[in-house]
Amino acid sequence: TLYFDPAELRRADAGAMSRDEWTGQPLILPSDIPDDIEPLDITTLGNYAVQISWPDGCNQVAPYEQLEELETLKVPDGGWPEPPEQPEDESAGLSTAQKILLNAQRLKEETS
């Protein structure tokens, strides 16, 4: 399972909202992304990427290959807290961090 700093993940976006499509030059500065940004939603796109919706209007497509190249967070001693047991809709009532964990677990299961 991979864990990412949300701000660093948003800063790594290479989409048209973040980078000039012709030159590849950044359209936003890293300092434009607040350190406390959190995704609004994360969904899988087939077996190649996740789409992350951010509060600044960006809908980032993050291919798994790109995610593997990003710096990951270290799991704290004792591990991350487990998300609480959920009713049928697993993501209902989860915090953003718990949704990221849930999606990361699903990703690992799907790609194993």
PDB file of C-alpha atoms in Angstrom:
ATOM      1  CA  THR A   1       0.000   0.000   0.000  1.00  0.00           C
ATOM      2  CA  LEU A   2       1.307   3.437  -0.916  1.00  0.00           C
ATOM      3  CA  TYR A   3       0.640   6.576   1.132  1.00  0.00           C
ATOM      4  CA  PHE A   4       1.132  10.071  -0.279  1.00  0.00           C
ATOM      5  CA  ASP A   5       1.218  13.587   1.066  1.00  0.00           C
ATOM      6  CA  PRO A   6      -1.892  15.111  -0.580  1.00  0.00           C
ATOM      7  CA  ALA A   7      -0.175  18.446  -1.311  1.00  0.00           C
ATOM      8  CA  GLU A   8       2.795  16.743  -2.990  1.00  0.00           C
ATOM      9  CA  LEU A   9       0.433  14.545  -4.991  1.00  0.00           C
ATOM     10  CA  ARG A  10      -1.474  17.618  -6.224  1.00  0.00           C
ATOM     11  CA  ARG A  11       1.809  19.409  -7.026  1.00  0.00           C
ATOM     12  CA  ALA A  12       2.863  16.427  -9.174  1.00  0.00           C
ATOM     13  CA  ASP A  13      -0.092  16.878 -11.540  1.00  0.00           C
ATOM     14  CA  ALA A  14       1.051  16.998 -15.161  1.00  0.00           C
ATOM     15  CA  GLY A  15      -2.377  17.769 -16.641  1.00  0.00           C
ATOM     16  CA  ALA A  16      -3.350  20.759 -18.779  1.00  0.00           C
ATOM     17  CA  MET A  17      -4.533  22.757 -15.772  1.00  0.00           C
ATOM     18  CA  SER A  18      -1.101  22.469 -14.162  1.00  0.00           C
ATOM     19  CA  ARG A  19       1.338  22.386 -17.107  1.00  0.00           C
ATOM     20  CA  ASP A  20       1.443  23.984 -20.536  1.00  0.00           C
ATOM     21  CA  GLU A  21       0.560  21.237 -23.003  1.00  0.00           C
ATOM     22  CA  TRP A  22       3.144  22.386 -25.561  1.00  0.00           C
ATOM     23  CA  THR A  23       6.117  23.413 -23.455  1.00  0.00           C
ATOM     24  CA  GLY A  24       5.569  21.366 -20.298  1.00  0.00           C
ATOM     25  CA  GLN A  25       6.229  24.511 -18.265  1.00  0.00           C
ATOM     26  CA  PRO A  26       4.326  24.750 -14.964  1.00  0.00           C
ATOM     27  CA  LEU A  27       1.220  26.936 -14.977  1.00  0.00           C
ATOM     28  CA  ILE A  28       1.061  26.936 -11.179  1.00  0.00           C
ATOM     29  CA  LEU A  29       3.804  27.230  -8.607  1.00  0.00           C
ATOM     30  CA  PRO A  30       4.250  24.663  -5.844  1.00  0.00           C
ATOM     31  CA  SER A  31       3.530  27.488  -3.401  1.00  0.00           C
ATOM     32  CA  ASP A  32       0.103  27.929  -5.066  1.00  0.00           C
ATOM     33  CA  ILE A  33      -0.952  24.575  -3.595  1.00  0.00           C
ATOM     34  CA  PRO A  34      -1.715  24.826   0.136  1.00  0.00           C
ATOM     35  CA  ASP A  35       0.054  22.312   2.365  1.00  0.00           C
ATOM     36  CA  ASP A  36      -3.276  21.287   3.911  1.00  0.00           C
ATOM     37  CA  ILE A  37      -5.101  20.525   0.628  1.00  0.00           C
ATOM     38  CA  GLU A  38      -7.112  17.314   0.640  1.00  0.00           C
ATOM     39  CA  PRO A  39      -8.809  15.560  -2.263  1.00  0.00           C
ATOM     40  CA  LEU A  40     -12.575  15.775  -2.556  1.00  0.00           C
ATOM     41  CA  ASP A  41     -12.891  12.409  -4.263  1.00  0.00           C
ATOM     42  CA  ILE A  42     -10.723   9.591  -5.625  1.00  0.00           C
ATOM     43  CA  THR A  43     -11.906   7.059  -8.199  1.00  0.00           C
ATOM     44  CA  THR A  44     -10.130   4.377 -10.184  1.00  0.00           C
ATOM     45  CA  LEU A  45      -9.838   4.665 -13.969  1.00  0.00           C
ATOM     46  CA  GLY A  46      -9.668   1.173 -15.329  1.00  0.00           C
ATOM     47  CA  ASN A  47      -6.499  -0.596 -14.297  1.00  0.00           C
ATOM     48  CA  TYR A  48      -4.108   2.222 -15.154  1.00  0.00           C
ATOM     49  CA  ALA A  49      -4.838   5.304 -13.019  1.00  0.00           C
ATOM     50  CA  VAL A  50      -6.856   7.094 -10.372  1.00  0.00           C
ATOM     51  CA  GLN A  51      -8.749  10.327 -10.879  1.00  0.00           C
ATOM     52  CA  ILE A  52      -8.451  12.759  -8.000  1.00  0.00           C
ATOM     53  CA  SER A  53     -10.848  15.697  -7.658  1.00  0.00           C
ATOM     54  CA  TRP A  54      -9.333  18.635  -5.794  1.00  0.00           C
ATOM     55  CA  PRO A  55     -11.050  21.661  -4.206  1.00  0.00           C
ATOM     56  CA  ASP A  56      -9.186  24.024  -6.565  1.00  0.00           C
ATOM     57  CA  GLY A  57     -11.113  22.572  -9.534  1.00  0.00           C
ATOM     58  CA  CYS A  58      -8.384  20.241 -10.773  1.00  0.00           C
ATOM     59  CA  ASN A  59      -9.426  16.728 -11.800  1.00  0.00           C
ATOM     60  CA  GLN A  60      -6.042  15.028 -11.759  1.00  0.00           C
ATOM     61  CA  VAL A  61      -5.485  11.769 -13.597  1.00  0.00           C
ATOM     62  CA  ALA A  62      -2.624  10.002 -11.841  1.00  0.00           C
ATOM     63  CA  PRO A  63      -1.387   6.888 -13.667  1.00  0.00           C
ATOM     64  CA  TYR A  64      -0.164   4.138 -11.364  1.00  0.00           C
ATOM     65  CA  GLU A  65       3.289   4.383 -12.968  1.00  0.00           C
ATOM     66  CA  GLN A  66       3.480   8.051 -11.955  1.00  0.00           C
ATOM     67  CA  LEU A  67       2.340   7.250  -8.416  1.00  0.00           C
ATOM     68  CA  GLU A  68       5.077   4.641  -8.082  1.00  0.00           C
ATOM     69  CA  GLU A  69       7.669   7.343  -8.843  1.00  0.00           C
ATOM     70  CA  LEU A  70       6.427   9.762  -6.161  1.00  0.00           C
ATOM     71  CA  GLU A  71       7.835   9.913  -2.670  1.00  0.00           C
ATOM     72  CA  THR A  72       5.641   8.006  -0.268  1.00  0.00           C
ATOM     73  CA  LEU A  73       4.929   8.619   3.388  1.00  0.00           C
ATOM     74  CA  LYS A  74       6.431   6.310   5.965  1.00  0.00           C
ATOM     75  CA  VAL A  75       3.944   4.226   7.907  1.00  0.00           C
ATOM     76  CA  PRO A  76       4.124   5.236  11.573  1.00  0.00           C
ATOM     77  CA  ASP A  77       5.180   2.690  14.203  1.00  0.00           C
ATOM     78  CA  GLY A  78       2.127   0.613  14.968  1.00  0.00           C
ATOM     79  CA  GLY A  79       0.688   1.314  11.505  1.00  0.00           C
ATOM     80  CA  TRP A  80      -2.131   3.558  10.346  1.00  0.00           C
ATOM     81  CA  PRO A  81      -5.409   3.360  12.193  1.00  0.00           C
ATOM     82  CA  GLU A  82      -7.848   1.032  10.508  1.00  0.00           C
ATOM     83  CA  PRO A  83     -10.939   2.679   9.054  1.00  0.00           C
ATOM     84  CA  PRO A  84     -14.082   1.838  10.994  1.00  0.00           C
ATOM     85  CA  GLU A  85     -16.373  -0.953   9.812  1.00  0.00           C
ATOM     86  CA  GLN A  86     -18.632   0.428   7.113  1.00  0.00           C
ATOM     87  CA  PRO A  87     -22.146  -0.342   5.904  1.00  0.00           C
ATOM     88  CA  GLU A  88     -22.749  -1.410   2.282  1.00  0.00           C
ATOM     89  CA  ASP A  89     -21.414   1.882   0.880  1.00  0.00           C
ATOM     90  CA  GLU A  90     -17.871   1.500   2.170  1.00  0.00           C
ATOM     91  CA  SER A  91     -16.889   5.115   1.580  1.00  0.00           C
ATOM     92  CA  ALA A  92     -19.923   6.784   3.190  1.00  0.00           C
ATOM     93  CA  GLY A  93     -18.820   8.839   6.171  1.00  0.00           C
ATOM     94  CA  LEU A  94     -15.098   8.253   5.649  1.00  0.00           C
ATOM     95  CA  SER A  95     -12.643  11.103   5.910  1.00  0.00           C
ATOM     96  CA  THR A  96     -10.583  11.963   2.866  1.00  0.00           C
ATOM     97  CA  ALA A  97      -7.558  10.197   4.342  1.00  0.00           C
ATOM     98  CA  GLN A  98      -9.609   7.057   4.968  1.00  0.00           C
ATOM     99  CA  LYS A  99     -10.918   7.144   1.369  1.00  0.00           C
ATOM    100  CA  ILE A 100      -7.328   7.362   0.122  1.00  0.00           C
ATOM    101  CA  LEU A 101      -6.414   4.354   2.263  1.00  0.00           C
ATOM    102  CA  LEU A 102      -9.467   2.415   1.071  1.00  0.00           C
ATOM    103  CA  ASN A 103      -8.709   3.174  -2.590  1.00  0.00           C
ATOM    104  CA  ALA A 104      -5.044   2.281  -2.111  1.00  0.00           C
ATOM    105  CA  GLN A 105      -6.082  -1.069  -0.622  1.00  0.00           C
ATOM    106  CA  ARG A 106      -8.448  -1.704  -3.545  1.00  0.00           C
ATOM    107  CA  LEU A 107      -5.685  -0.776  -6.002  1.00  0.00           C
ATOM    108  CA  LYS A 108      -3.283  -3.219  -4.394  1.00  0.00           C
ATOM    109  CA  GLU A 109      -5.895  -5.998  -4.492  1.00  0.00           C
ATOM    110  CA  GLU A 110      -6.764  -5.280  -8.142  1.00  0.00           C
ATOM    111  CA  THR A 111      -3.157  -5.233  -9.314  1.00  0.00           C
ATOM    112  CA  SER A 112      -2.002  -8.289  -7.313  1.00  0.00           C
TER     113      SER A 112
END
